[in-house]
Amino acid sequence: MSDYGHDLVFGSFVTPSADNPDRTVGVAVLAEQVGLDLVTFQDHPYQPAFLDTWTLLSFVAARTSRVHLAANVTNLPLRPPAVLARSVASLDLLSGGRVALGLGAGAFWDAIEAMGGRRLTPGQGVRALEEAIEIVRQLWDVETRGGVRVDGEFYRVVGAKRGPAPAHAVPIWLGAYKPRMLQLTGRRADGWLPSLSYLQPGDLTRGNAIIDDAAQQAGRSPQDVRRLLNIAGEFSAVGRGPLNGPAEQWAEELAELALEDGIGTFILGSDDPDDLRRFAGEVAPAVRELVAAERDRGAAPARTPEPEPEPEPVAAPAVRASRATATGGAFAVVPTPDDGVRRSERQVWDEAARPTGPAPDPERTYTPQEQATGAHLVQVHDGLRAELTQIHDLIEQVAAGEIDAGAARSHINTMTMRQNRWTLGVYCESYCRIVTTHHTIEDQSLFPRLRARDPRLAPVVDRLEQEHHVIHDVLEGVDRALVAYVGSPDGLAELRAAVDLLTDALLSHLSYEERELVEPLARLGIA
């Protein structure tokens, strides 16, 4: 048994597909919205079907506020370590300390060589990786005087200035399988990051033993090395094999990996929004509960604190607590009611013509997992509502001249006024994209499943899809008002009117969707 006592972390492994960039980013944003801790992307710079991983990580960092980010893993042969060190430190500073550095020695050498990289043997790759780690750590070490000097076999740095220092102690995770890489992990790394699909039975036990021994020989504790694992599987009503079955089965299997093989971070390889919702909302809480109970019984060592506390996350809109009970029984998720307040004189649809779905069975009971499934939609919607409130607050601050040093509006020069407008514009633009992405994911994944599982929901789903198209048009109106506001000092009234119309439409739509779908989502087992 090798439970290293680490806090459990759950993340996503998103394909950096260039075919639909908005959806790629939307899946990453959704991972944060549903409560995952980490978003990762594979790094294959020679793959033209993929977005560049570091560009994508930076873009996603700007669209999120809490979730941590990493390449899974960085292709070192095509990313010079000195430049990589500064890229990582910069993104960590910009994101408020949310970056980890996954590193690999290299693979697919024909493609690497075609891109101008140097072909290395396995032994050379390990030595090159160790030199790179030394360069990265020295560049981050701004407390040591003098320049960085590494005269290696593969990398040379001769007096480069140190810095910038990252916002927090960025962990270095290695994708390792063979003994020499595992030994390097134990000596120099902060984490071991293999993929379960590449492992044979017993490989985790053998790998842990090599890492532990190497760590102790280097004067480190085995607990200094977090054990991470990329996983993949399928959610189904009945068990058909490892990580192929209901959420309860997933939870039991992952808890066993945590307690028996020391895995502290589970990263799900899936681009399916339903998989991410179920992984975050059903599997992760159950695994934490099972592991905590076992640790409390003394079957595993007490949890070891991390070397440093996590930094305070960048401020994010508050999301209210889930309106669901923690126990089974009658359905307890309360949809958000429509308060009937309207800001705009315009109406974009006839609310009285909305169809309703089948009435819930009053005799049916729901498990805690089903209750949580019903609450997921409310939680995602609550994040959108909180951000919408911030938009209105920001508009009022601009109108009152309270942004940028709080000076009276008559004292703010033209450039500052323009900056106020662009700050507002960028915020609204970002929010509108999040709403659009949320609706796209629903239209392409959630709604077809609801139709298939309960045909009685078809009229409701059809109406929701129609309203998504209307909301898209309203968002386009906000975009036009933003352009007019940035270019004209008289555009604030038009912008207020456009955002008021968006508020009326969106809040009405979200309430209607929750009213009709939270119970079917729980009843049909669609996360």
Short mmCIF file of C-alpha atoms in Angstrom, two decimals:
data_model
loop_
_atom_site.label_atom_id
_atom_site.label_comp_id
_atom_site.label_asym_id
_atom_site.label_seq_id
_atom_site.Cartn_x
_atom_site.Cartn_y
_atom_site.Cartn_z
CA MET A 1 0.00 0.00 0.00
CA SER A 2 1.37 3.42 -0.99
CA ASP A 3 -0.98 6.17 0.07
CA TYR A 4 1.19 9.28 0.20
CA GLY A 5 -1.56 11.27 1.88
CA HIS A 6 -1.88 13.96 -0.78
CA ASP A 7 -5.03 16.03 -1.12
CA LEU A 8 -7.06 14.68 -4.03
CA VAL A 9 -7.16 16.74 -7.22
CA PHE A 10 -9.39 16.13 -10.25
CA GLY A 11 -8.75 17.53 -13.71
CA SER A 12 -9.44 17.28 -17.41
CA PHE A 13 -7.27 16.36 -20.40
CA VAL A 14 -8.78 18.35 -23.30
CA THR A 15 -7.85 17.79 -26.94
CA PRO A 16 -6.39 21.09 -28.29
CA SER A 17 -8.31 20.72 -31.54
CA ALA A 18 -7.92 23.53 -34.08
CA ASP A 19 -11.07 22.50 -36.02
CA ASN A 20 -13.37 24.30 -33.61
CA PRO A 21 -11.30 26.57 -31.35
CA ASP A 22 -14.34 28.04 -29.59
CA ARG A 23 -15.47 24.59 -28.52
CA THR A 24 -11.98 23.65 -27.33
CA VAL A 25 -11.88 26.72 -25.12
CA GLY A 26 -15.50 26.17 -24.10
CA VAL A 27 -14.76 22.67 -22.82
CA ALA A 28 -11.85 24.06 -20.77
CA VAL A 29 -14.04 26.81 -19.32
CA LEU A 30 -16.75 24.25 -18.56
CA ALA A 31 -14.21 22.21 -16.58
CA GLU A 32 -13.85 25.15 -14.22
CA GLN A 33 -17.58 25.80 -14.10
CA VAL A 34 -18.41 22.24 -13.05
CA GLY A 35 -15.79 22.33 -10.28
CA LEU A 36 -12.70 20.55 -11.61
CA ASP A 37 -9.33 21.67 -10.25
CA LEU A 38 -7.09 21.32 -13.28
CA VAL A 39 -7.20 21.68 -17.07
CA THR A 40 -4.45 20.15 -19.22
CA PHE A 41 -3.68 19.91 -22.94
CA GLN A 42 -1.32 17.62 -24.81
CA ASP A 43 1.62 19.36 -26.50
CA HIS A 44 2.51 18.24 -30.03
CA PRO A 45 3.87 21.31 -31.88
CA TYR A 46 4.32 19.27 -35.07
CA GLN A 47 0.61 18.39 -35.24
CA PRO A 48 -1.16 20.86 -37.59
CA ALA A 49 -4.60 19.71 -36.40
CA PHE A 50 -3.84 21.06 -32.91
CA LEU A 51 -3.69 24.57 -31.53
CA ASP A 52 -0.32 25.57 -30.10
CA THR A 53 -0.49 24.42 -26.51
CA TRP A 54 1.18 27.39 -24.81
CA THR A 55 -0.87 29.88 -26.77
CA LEU A 56 -3.98 27.92 -25.82
CA LEU A 57 -2.99 27.75 -22.14
CA SER A 58 -2.55 31.52 -22.08
CA PHE A 59 -5.92 32.07 -23.74
CA VAL A 60 -7.70 29.72 -21.34
CA ALA A 61 -5.96 31.34 -18.36
CA ALA A 62 -7.53 34.64 -19.39
CA ARG A 63 -10.98 33.04 -19.66
CA THR A 64 -10.85 31.35 -16.24
CA SER A 65 -10.17 32.47 -12.69
CA ARG A 66 -9.73 29.42 -10.47
CA VAL A 67 -8.71 26.29 -12.33
CA HIS A 68 -5.02 25.34 -12.58
CA LEU A 69 -3.41 24.78 -15.99
CA ALA A 70 -0.65 22.61 -17.45
CA ALA A 71 0.67 21.02 -20.60
CA ASN A 72 0.29 17.25 -20.44
CA VAL A 73 3.21 17.11 -21.15
CA THR A 74 5.41 19.79 -22.73
CA ASN A 75 7.40 18.64 -25.76
CA LEU A 76 10.85 19.61 -24.53
CA PRO A 77 12.82 18.91 -27.75
CA LEU A 78 10.89 21.71 -29.49
CA ARG A 79 10.78 24.18 -26.57
CA PRO A 80 14.17 25.54 -25.39
CA PRO A 81 14.23 25.24 -21.59
CA ALA A 82 15.42 28.80 -20.87
CA VAL A 83 12.60 30.30 -22.95
CA LEU A 84 10.14 27.76 -21.52
CA ALA A 85 11.08 28.76 -17.97
CA ARG A 86 10.21 32.38 -18.66
CA SER A 87 7.01 31.43 -20.48
CA VAL A 88 5.85 29.39 -17.50
CA ALA A 89 6.80 32.06 -14.96
CA SER A 90 5.06 34.75 -17.01
CA LEU A 91 1.83 32.79 -17.32
CA ASP A 92 1.95 31.91 -13.63
CA LEU A 93 2.24 35.60 -12.75
CA LEU A 94 -0.53 36.59 -15.15
CA SER A 95 -2.88 33.85 -13.93
CA GLY A 96 -2.35 34.40 -10.21
CA GLY A 97 -0.29 31.27 -9.55
CA ARG A 98 -2.28 28.67 -11.50
CA VAL A 99 0.35 26.99 -13.69
CA ALA A 100 2.17 23.66 -13.42
CA LEU A 101 4.94 22.46 -15.74
CA GLY A 102 4.50 19.02 -17.21
CA LEU A 103 7.61 17.83 -19.07
CA GLY A 104 8.41 14.93 -21.36
CA ALA A 105 11.69 13.77 -22.84
CA GLY A 106 10.19 13.54 -26.32
CA ALA A 107 8.53 11.03 -28.64
CA PHE A 108 7.50 10.88 -32.31
CA TRP A 109 11.06 11.71 -33.30
CA ASP A 110 10.41 11.79 -37.06
CA ALA A 111 7.91 14.62 -36.54
CA ILE A 112 10.21 16.40 -34.07
CA GLU A 113 13.10 16.21 -36.53
CA ALA A 114 10.86 17.47 -39.35
CA MET A 115 10.18 20.58 -37.24
CA GLY A 116 13.89 21.22 -36.73
CA GLY A 117 14.35 19.38 -33.45
CA ARG A 118 17.28 17.12 -32.69
CA ARG A 119 16.67 13.38 -32.66
CA LEU A 120 17.77 11.82 -29.36
CA THR A 121 18.15 8.29 -28.10
CA PRO A 122 16.17 7.35 -24.96
CA GLY A 123 19.25 7.79 -22.79
CA GLN A 124 20.06 11.14 -24.35
CA GLY A 125 16.47 12.26 -23.84
CA VAL A 126 16.68 11.58 -20.11
CA ARG A 127 19.99 13.45 -19.78
CA ALA A 128 18.65 16.37 -21.80
CA LEU A 129 15.56 16.51 -19.59
CA GLU A 130 17.64 16.66 -16.42
CA GLU A 131 19.70 19.52 -17.85
CA ALA A 132 16.48 21.33 -18.76
CA ILE A 133 15.09 20.96 -15.24
CA GLU A 134 18.29 22.47 -13.86
CA ILE A 135 18.04 25.45 -16.22
CA VAL A 136 14.37 26.03 -15.42
CA ARG A 137 14.89 25.90 -11.67
CA GLN A 138 17.90 28.23 -11.83
CA LEU A 139 16.02 30.79 -13.92
CA TRP A 140 13.18 30.78 -11.38
CA ASP A 141 15.62 31.13 -8.46
CA VAL A 142 15.90 34.90 -8.20
CA GLU A 143 17.29 34.78 -4.66
CA THR A 144 20.64 33.38 -5.80
CA ARG A 145 23.16 35.94 -7.01
CA GLY A 146 24.79 35.76 -10.40
CA GLY A 147 23.59 34.49 -13.75
CA VAL A 148 22.41 31.04 -14.75
CA ARG A 149 25.21 28.76 -15.89
CA VAL A 150 24.60 25.25 -17.16
CA ASP A 151 27.22 23.83 -19.52
CA GLY A 152 25.44 20.66 -20.50
CA GLU A 153 25.69 18.04 -23.16
CA PHE A 154 22.48 19.26 -24.82
CA TYR A 155 21.74 22.71 -23.38
CA ARG A 156 24.10 25.57 -22.53
CA VAL A 157 23.18 28.71 -20.64
CA VAL A 158 26.13 30.98 -19.97
CA GLY A 159 25.21 33.79 -17.61
CA ALA A 160 21.53 34.42 -18.43
CA LYS A 161 19.87 36.71 -15.92
CA ARG A 162 17.48 35.07 -13.50
CA GLY A 163 13.76 35.74 -13.42
CA PRO A 164 11.03 36.46 -13.45
CA ALA A 165 10.10 34.37 -10.43
CA PRO A 166 6.73 32.62 -10.76
CA ALA A 167 3.83 33.66 -8.54
CA HIS A 168 4.04 30.37 -6.64
CA ALA A 169 6.29 27.33 -6.44
CA VAL A 170 5.47 25.87 -9.85
CA PRO A 171 5.54 22.07 -9.66
CA ILE A 172 7.38 20.11 -12.32
CA TRP A 173 5.66 16.86 -13.33
CA LEU A 174 7.36 14.28 -15.54
CA GLY A 175 5.67 11.92 -17.96
CA ALA A 176 7.77 8.85 -17.15
CA TYR A 177 7.57 5.09 -17.78
CA LYS A 178 11.08 3.62 -17.97
CA PRO A 179 13.48 3.16 -15.03
CA ARG A 180 15.83 6.04 -15.90
CA MET A 181 12.93 8.50 -16.23
CA LEU A 182 11.38 7.22 -13.02
CA GLN A 183 14.69 7.66 -11.20
CA LEU A 184 14.92 11.22 -12.50
CA THR A 185 11.39 11.82 -11.27
CA GLY A 186 12.37 10.73 -7.78
CA ARG A 187 15.54 12.84 -7.78
CA ARG A 188 14.34 16.09 -9.31
CA ALA A 189 10.61 16.30 -10.01
CA ASP A 190 7.53 17.24 -8.01
CA GLY A 191 5.19 14.80 -9.68
CA TRP A 192 4.91 11.62 -11.76
CA LEU A 193 2.40 11.88 -14.63
CA PRO A 194 1.84 8.66 -16.62
CA SER A 195 -1.26 7.60 -18.57
CA LEU A 196 -3.13 4.56 -17.30
CA SER A 197 -3.65 3.28 -20.85
CA TYR A 198 0.13 2.93 -21.29
CA LEU A 199 0.64 0.97 -18.07
CA GLN A 200 0.59 -2.78 -17.50
CA PRO A 201 -0.66 -4.43 -14.29
CA GLY A 202 1.87 -3.79 -11.56
CA ASP A 203 3.53 -0.82 -13.31
CA LEU A 204 2.23 1.68 -10.75
CA THR A 205 3.64 -0.37 -7.89
CA ARG A 206 6.97 -0.83 -9.63
CA GLY A 207 7.14 2.82 -10.67
CA ASN A 208 6.39 4.03 -7.16
CA ALA A 209 9.13 1.83 -5.76
CA ILE A 210 11.73 3.23 -8.19
CA ILE A 211 10.65 6.82 -7.52
CA ASP A 212 10.62 6.32 -3.75
CA ASP A 213 14.09 4.78 -3.74
CA ALA A 214 15.52 7.52 -5.96
CA ALA A 215 13.92 10.23 -3.81
CA GLN A 216 15.38 8.78 -0.61
CA GLN A 217 18.83 8.46 -2.18
CA ALA A 218 18.60 12.15 -3.13
CA GLY A 219 17.71 13.09 0.45
CA ARG A 220 14.04 13.65 -0.32
CA SER A 221 10.85 12.14 1.03
CA PRO A 222 8.76 9.98 -1.34
CA GLN A 223 5.84 12.17 -0.32
CA ASP A 224 7.57 15.10 -2.04
CA VAL A 225 6.53 13.56 -5.36
CA ARG A 226 2.83 13.81 -6.19
CA ARG A 227 1.46 10.87 -8.18
CA LEU A 228 -0.81 11.95 -11.06
CA LEU A 229 -2.62 9.74 -13.56
CA ASN A 230 -4.28 10.36 -16.92
CA ILE A 231 -7.36 8.19 -17.16
CA ALA A 232 -10.08 7.48 -19.71
CA GLY A 233 -13.26 5.47 -19.62
CA GLU A 234 -16.97 5.40 -20.28
CA PHE A 235 -19.95 6.09 -18.06
CA SER A 236 -22.69 3.48 -18.45
CA ALA A 237 -25.62 2.15 -16.48
CA VAL A 238 -23.95 -1.20 -15.75
CA GLY A 239 -20.34 -2.19 -15.25
CA ARG A 240 -18.59 -3.54 -18.33
CA GLY A 241 -14.98 -3.35 -17.19
CA PRO A 242 -12.46 -1.01 -15.51
CA LEU A 243 -13.67 2.61 -15.64
CA ASN A 244 -16.61 1.49 -17.73
CA GLY A 245 -19.77 1.67 -15.67
CA PRO A 246 -21.76 3.93 -13.35
CA ALA A 247 -20.20 6.75 -11.37
CA GLU A 248 -20.23 4.63 -8.21
CA GLN A 249 -17.96 2.09 -9.88
CA TRP A 250 -15.61 4.82 -11.07
CA ALA A 251 -15.41 6.21 -7.53
CA GLU A 252 -14.55 2.84 -6.01
CA GLU A 253 -11.85 2.14 -8.59
CA LEU A 254 -10.25 5.57 -8.27
CA ALA A 255 -10.37 5.41 -4.48
CA GLU A 256 -8.49 2.11 -4.68
CA LEU A 257 -5.86 3.73 -6.91
CA ALA A 258 -5.50 6.53 -4.38
CA LEU A 259 -5.18 4.24 -1.36
CA GLU A 260 -3.21 1.39 -2.92
CA ASP A 261 -1.06 3.19 -5.52
CA GLY A 262 -0.84 6.69 -4.06
CA ILE A 263 -2.54 8.53 -6.91
CA GLY A 264 -3.37 12.04 -5.73
CA THR A 265 -4.44 13.62 -9.03
CA PHE A 266 -6.83 12.06 -11.56
CA ILE A 267 -7.02 13.68 -15.01
CA LEU A 268 -9.88 12.58 -17.24
CA GLY A 269 -9.20 12.46 -20.97
CA SER A 270 -12.53 13.46 -22.46
CA ASP A 271 -13.98 16.31 -24.51
CA ASP A 272 -17.55 15.28 -23.68
CA PRO A 273 -19.22 17.93 -21.48
CA ASP A 274 -21.43 15.28 -19.90
CA ASP A 275 -18.37 13.26 -18.88
CA LEU A 276 -16.79 16.31 -17.26
CA ARG A 277 -19.96 17.18 -15.36
CA ARG A 278 -20.34 13.64 -14.07
CA PHE A 279 -16.64 13.32 -13.22
CA ALA A 280 -16.72 16.59 -11.24
CA GLY A 281 -20.16 16.29 -9.71
CA GLU A 282 -20.47 12.58 -8.94
CA VAL A 283 -17.11 10.83 -9.10
CA ALA A 284 -14.82 13.37 -7.45
CA PRO A 285 -16.96 13.92 -4.30
CA ALA A 286 -17.46 10.18 -3.87
CA VAL A 287 -13.74 9.43 -4.22
CA ARG A 288 -12.86 12.09 -1.68
CA GLU A 289 -15.43 10.68 0.72
CA LEU A 290 -14.20 7.08 0.33
CA VAL A 291 -10.54 8.03 0.74
CA ALA A 292 -11.20 10.29 3.70
CA ALA A 293 -13.17 7.56 5.45
CA GLU A 294 -10.39 5.02 4.91
CA ARG A 295 -7.75 7.43 6.11
CA ASP A 296 -9.81 8.27 9.18
CA ARG A 297 -9.97 4.57 10.03
CA GLY A 298 -6.19 4.55 10.17
CA ALA A 299 -5.73 2.34 7.14
CA ALA A 300 -3.48 4.96 5.58
CA PRO A 301 -1.04 7.54 6.93
CA ALA A 302 -2.31 10.93 7.91
CA ARG A 303 -2.45 13.48 5.13
CA THR A 304 0.86 15.20 4.51
CA PRO A 305 0.66 18.96 4.00
CA GLU A 306 1.88 20.25 0.66
CA PRO A 307 5.28 22.00 0.70
CA GLU A 308 3.61 25.38 0.27
CA PRO A 309 0.00 26.48 0.59
CA GLU A 310 -1.84 27.15 -2.61
CA PRO A 311 -1.99 30.85 -3.51
CA GLU A 312 -5.22 32.74 -3.12
CA PRO A 313 -7.16 32.33 -6.35
CA VAL A 314 -7.88 35.24 -8.60
CA ALA A 315 -11.20 36.80 -7.58
CA ALA A 316 -14.14 35.17 -9.32
CA PRO A 317 -17.85 35.90 -9.27
CA ALA A 318 -19.54 34.33 -6.28
CA VAL A 319 -21.65 31.29 -7.04
CA ARG A 320 -24.38 30.45 -4.59
CA ALA A 321 -24.49 27.07 -2.92
CA SER A 322 -26.25 24.22 -4.61
CA ARG A 323 -29.94 24.00 -3.80
CA ALA A 324 -29.93 20.25 -3.30
CA THR A 325 -29.92 18.09 -0.23
CA ALA A 326 -26.96 15.82 0.45
CA THR A 327 -29.14 12.79 1.08
CA GLY A 328 -31.47 10.71 -1.01
CA GLY A 329 -35.24 10.95 -1.05
CA ALA A 330 -37.71 13.28 -2.69
CA PHE A 331 -36.33 15.59 -5.34
CA ALA A 332 -34.93 18.63 -3.52
CA VAL A 333 -33.23 20.72 -6.21
CA VAL A 334 -35.04 24.06 -6.45
CA PRO A 335 -34.99 25.70 -9.90
CA THR A 336 -34.33 29.42 -9.88
CA PRO A 337 -37.70 31.19 -10.11
CA ASP A 338 -38.34 33.95 -12.62
CA ASP A 339 -39.05 37.06 -10.55
CA GLY A 340 -40.92 38.69 -13.45
CA VAL A 341 -38.79 41.85 -13.35
CA ARG A 342 -38.02 43.20 -16.82
CA ARG A 343 -35.57 46.01 -17.56
CA SER A 344 -36.35 46.49 -21.24
CA GLU A 345 -39.55 47.51 -23.00
CA ARG A 346 -38.74 45.03 -25.78
CA GLN A 347 -39.76 41.36 -25.69
CA VAL A 348 -37.88 38.86 -27.81
CA TRP A 349 -40.37 36.00 -27.44
CA ASP A 350 -43.79 35.04 -26.11
CA GLU A 351 -43.15 33.46 -22.71
CA ALA A 352 -46.74 32.23 -22.48
CA ALA A 353 -46.17 29.97 -25.50
CA ARG A 354 -43.46 27.92 -23.83
CA PRO A 355 -44.28 24.19 -23.68
CA THR A 356 -43.90 22.16 -20.50
CA GLY A 357 -42.48 18.71 -20.01
CA PRO A 358 -43.91 15.68 -18.19
CA ALA A 359 -44.79 16.08 -14.53
CA PRO A 360 -42.41 14.32 -12.13
CA ASP A 361 -43.51 11.08 -10.52
CA PRO A 362 -44.38 12.04 -6.91
CA GLU A 363 -43.54 8.51 -5.72
CA ARG A 364 -40.03 8.43 -7.14
CA THR A 365 -37.01 8.93 -4.90
CA TYR A 366 -33.57 10.15 -5.93
CA THR A 367 -30.09 9.16 -4.81
CA PRO A 368 -27.60 11.83 -3.61
CA GLN A 369 -25.78 11.44 -6.94
CA GLU A 370 -28.99 12.07 -8.86
CA GLN A 371 -29.69 15.10 -6.68
CA ALA A 372 -26.23 16.43 -7.53
CA THR A 373 -26.83 15.81 -11.23
CA GLY A 374 -29.97 17.91 -11.10
CA ALA A 375 -28.08 20.70 -9.35
CA HIS A 376 -25.29 20.92 -11.94
CA LEU A 377 -27.35 22.98 -14.36
CA VAL A 378 -28.32 25.41 -11.61
CA GLN A 379 -24.70 25.82 -10.56
CA VAL A 380 -23.53 26.61 -14.08
CA HIS A 381 -26.38 29.06 -14.56
CA ASP A 382 -25.59 30.74 -11.25
CA GLY A 383 -22.12 31.56 -12.51
CA LEU A 384 -23.63 33.26 -15.56
CA ARG A 385 -26.05 35.22 -13.38
CA ALA A 386 -23.26 36.44 -11.11
CA GLU A 387 -21.22 37.64 -14.07
CA LEU A 388 -24.24 39.40 -15.55
CA THR A 389 -24.62 41.29 -12.28
CA GLN A 390 -20.99 42.36 -12.51
CA ILE A 391 -21.57 43.72 -16.01
CA HIS A 392 -24.34 45.99 -14.73
CA ASP A 393 -22.16 47.11 -11.81
CA LEU A 394 -19.28 47.86 -14.17
CA ILE A 395 -21.51 49.90 -16.49
CA GLU A 396 -22.70 52.00 -13.56
CA GLN A 397 -19.10 52.60 -12.45
CA VAL A 398 -18.20 53.80 -15.92
CA ALA A 399 -21.29 56.00 -16.04
CA ALA A 400 -20.37 57.52 -12.66
CA GLY A 401 -16.73 58.00 -13.62
CA GLU A 402 -15.50 55.88 -10.72
CA ILE A 403 -13.09 53.67 -12.65
CA ASP A 404 -9.34 54.38 -12.77
CA ALA A 405 -8.19 56.16 -9.62
CA GLY A 406 -11.69 57.31 -8.60
CA ALA A 407 -11.20 60.82 -9.93
CA ALA A 408 -14.19 62.92 -10.94
CA ARG A 409 -15.17 62.37 -14.54
CA SER A 410 -14.37 65.97 -15.43
CA HIS A 411 -10.73 65.29 -14.51
CA ILE A 412 -10.31 62.11 -16.56
CA ASN A 413 -8.52 62.69 -19.85
CA THR A 414 -9.51 61.19 -23.13
CA MET A 415 -7.12 58.23 -22.99
CA THR A 416 -8.43 57.16 -19.60
CA MET A 417 -11.99 57.40 -20.84
CA ARG A 418 -11.11 55.18 -23.77
CA GLN A 419 -9.49 52.71 -21.41
CA ASN A 420 -12.63 52.64 -19.28
CA ARG A 421 -14.66 51.79 -22.34
CA TRP A 422 -12.31 49.06 -23.54
CA THR A 423 -12.21 47.53 -20.06
CA LEU A 424 -15.97 47.32 -20.12
CA GLY A 425 -16.00 46.11 -23.70
CA VAL A 426 -13.54 43.30 -23.14
CA TYR A 427 -15.44 42.12 -20.06
CA CYS A 428 -18.75 42.04 -21.92
CA GLU A 429 -17.21 40.38 -24.93
CA SER A 430 -15.69 37.65 -22.77
CA TYR A 431 -18.97 37.05 -20.98
CA CYS A 432 -20.95 36.87 -24.20
CA ARG A 433 -18.58 34.24 -25.55
CA ILE A 434 -18.99 32.15 -22.40
CA VAL A 435 -22.78 32.24 -22.80
CA THR A 436 -22.53 31.30 -26.47
CA THR A 437 -20.19 28.39 -25.68
CA HIS A 438 -22.50 27.13 -22.93
CA HIS A 439 -25.42 27.11 -25.33
CA THR A 440 -23.40 25.42 -28.09
CA ILE A 441 -22.43 22.60 -25.73
CA GLU A 442 -26.07 22.13 -24.73
CA ASP A 443 -27.29 22.10 -28.34
CA GLN A 444 -24.66 19.63 -29.53
CA SER A 445 -24.57 17.21 -26.61
CA LEU A 446 -27.14 17.61 -23.85
CA PHE A 447 -30.32 18.23 -25.82
CA PRO A 448 -29.99 15.27 -28.23
CA ARG A 449 -29.54 12.93 -25.27
CA LEU A 450 -32.63 14.29 -23.54
CA ARG A 451 -34.70 13.77 -26.71
CA ALA A 452 -33.45 10.23 -27.05
CA ARG A 453 -33.99 9.27 -23.41
CA ASP A 454 -37.46 10.81 -23.02
CA PRO A 455 -39.28 11.80 -26.25
CA ARG A 456 -41.86 13.68 -24.16
CA LEU A 457 -39.21 16.37 -23.63
CA ALA A 458 -38.88 17.08 -27.37
CA PRO A 459 -41.18 20.17 -27.41
CA VAL A 460 -39.29 21.70 -24.49
CA VAL A 461 -35.90 20.98 -26.06
CA ASP A 462 -37.06 22.41 -29.39
CA ARG A 463 -38.18 25.59 -27.67
CA LEU A 464 -34.92 25.91 -25.73
CA GLU A 465 -32.93 25.57 -28.94
CA GLN A 466 -35.06 28.28 -30.57
CA GLU A 467 -34.42 30.57 -27.63
CA HIS A 468 -30.68 29.93 -27.95
CA HIS A 469 -30.82 31.37 -31.47
CA VAL A 470 -32.72 34.41 -30.18
CA ILE A 471 -30.20 34.95 -27.39
CA HIS A 472 -27.42 34.74 -29.98
CA ASP A 473 -29.06 37.63 -31.84
CA VAL A 474 -29.36 39.59 -28.59
CA LEU A 475 -25.66 39.00 -27.93
CA GLU A 476 -24.90 40.35 -31.40
CA GLY A 477 -26.82 43.47 -30.38
CA VAL A 478 -24.60 43.84 -27.32
CA ASP A 479 -21.54 43.56 -29.56
CA ARG A 480 -22.86 46.32 -31.84
CA ALA A 481 -23.62 48.54 -28.85
CA LEU A 482 -20.09 47.98 -27.51
CA VAL A 483 -18.59 49.11 -30.81
CA ALA A 484 -20.80 52.22 -30.79
CA TYR A 485 -19.92 52.97 -27.17
CA VAL A 486 -16.18 52.71 -27.70
CA GLY A 487 -16.35 55.02 -30.70
CA SER A 488 -18.85 57.58 -29.42
CA PRO A 489 -19.24 59.48 -26.12
CA ASP A 490 -23.03 59.16 -26.48
CA GLY A 491 -23.20 55.37 -26.69
CA LEU A 492 -23.81 54.53 -23.02
CA ALA A 493 -27.63 54.63 -23.28
CA GLU A 494 -27.60 52.23 -26.22
CA LEU A 495 -25.21 49.91 -24.39
CA ARG A 496 -27.40 49.94 -21.28
CA ALA A 497 -30.45 49.13 -23.39
CA ALA A 498 -28.68 46.24 -25.12
CA VAL A 499 -27.44 44.76 -21.84
CA ASP A 500 -30.90 45.23 -20.27
CA LEU A 501 -32.44 43.26 -23.13
CA LEU A 502 -29.81 40.55 -22.73
CA THR A 503 -30.55 40.42 -19.00
CA ASP A 504 -34.29 40.00 -19.54
CA ALA A 505 -33.87 37.32 -22.18
CA LEU A 506 -31.11 35.37 -20.47
CA LEU A 507 -32.58 35.31 -16.95
CA SER A 508 -35.99 34.33 -18.28
CA HIS A 509 -34.44 31.58 -20.41
CA LEU A 510 -32.26 30.19 -17.61
CA SER A 511 -35.22 29.98 -15.25
CA TYR A 512 -37.36 28.24 -17.85
CA GLU A 513 -34.58 25.77 -18.66
CA GLU A 514 -34.06 24.90 -14.98
CA ARG A 515 -37.78 24.54 -14.39
CA GLU A 516 -38.09 22.01 -17.18
CA LEU A 517 -34.76 20.15 -17.06
CA VAL A 518 -33.33 19.80 -13.54
CA GLU A 519 -35.60 16.87 -12.68
CA PRO A 520 -35.22 15.08 -16.03
CA LEU A 521 -31.43 15.41 -15.81
CA ALA A 522 -31.50 13.62 -12.47
CA ARG A 523 -34.13 11.08 -13.48
CA LEU A 524 -32.45 10.16 -16.77
CA GLY A 525 -28.93 10.07 -15.37
CA ILE A 526 -27.57 12.70 -17.76
CA ALA A 527 -24.90 14.78 -15.99
#
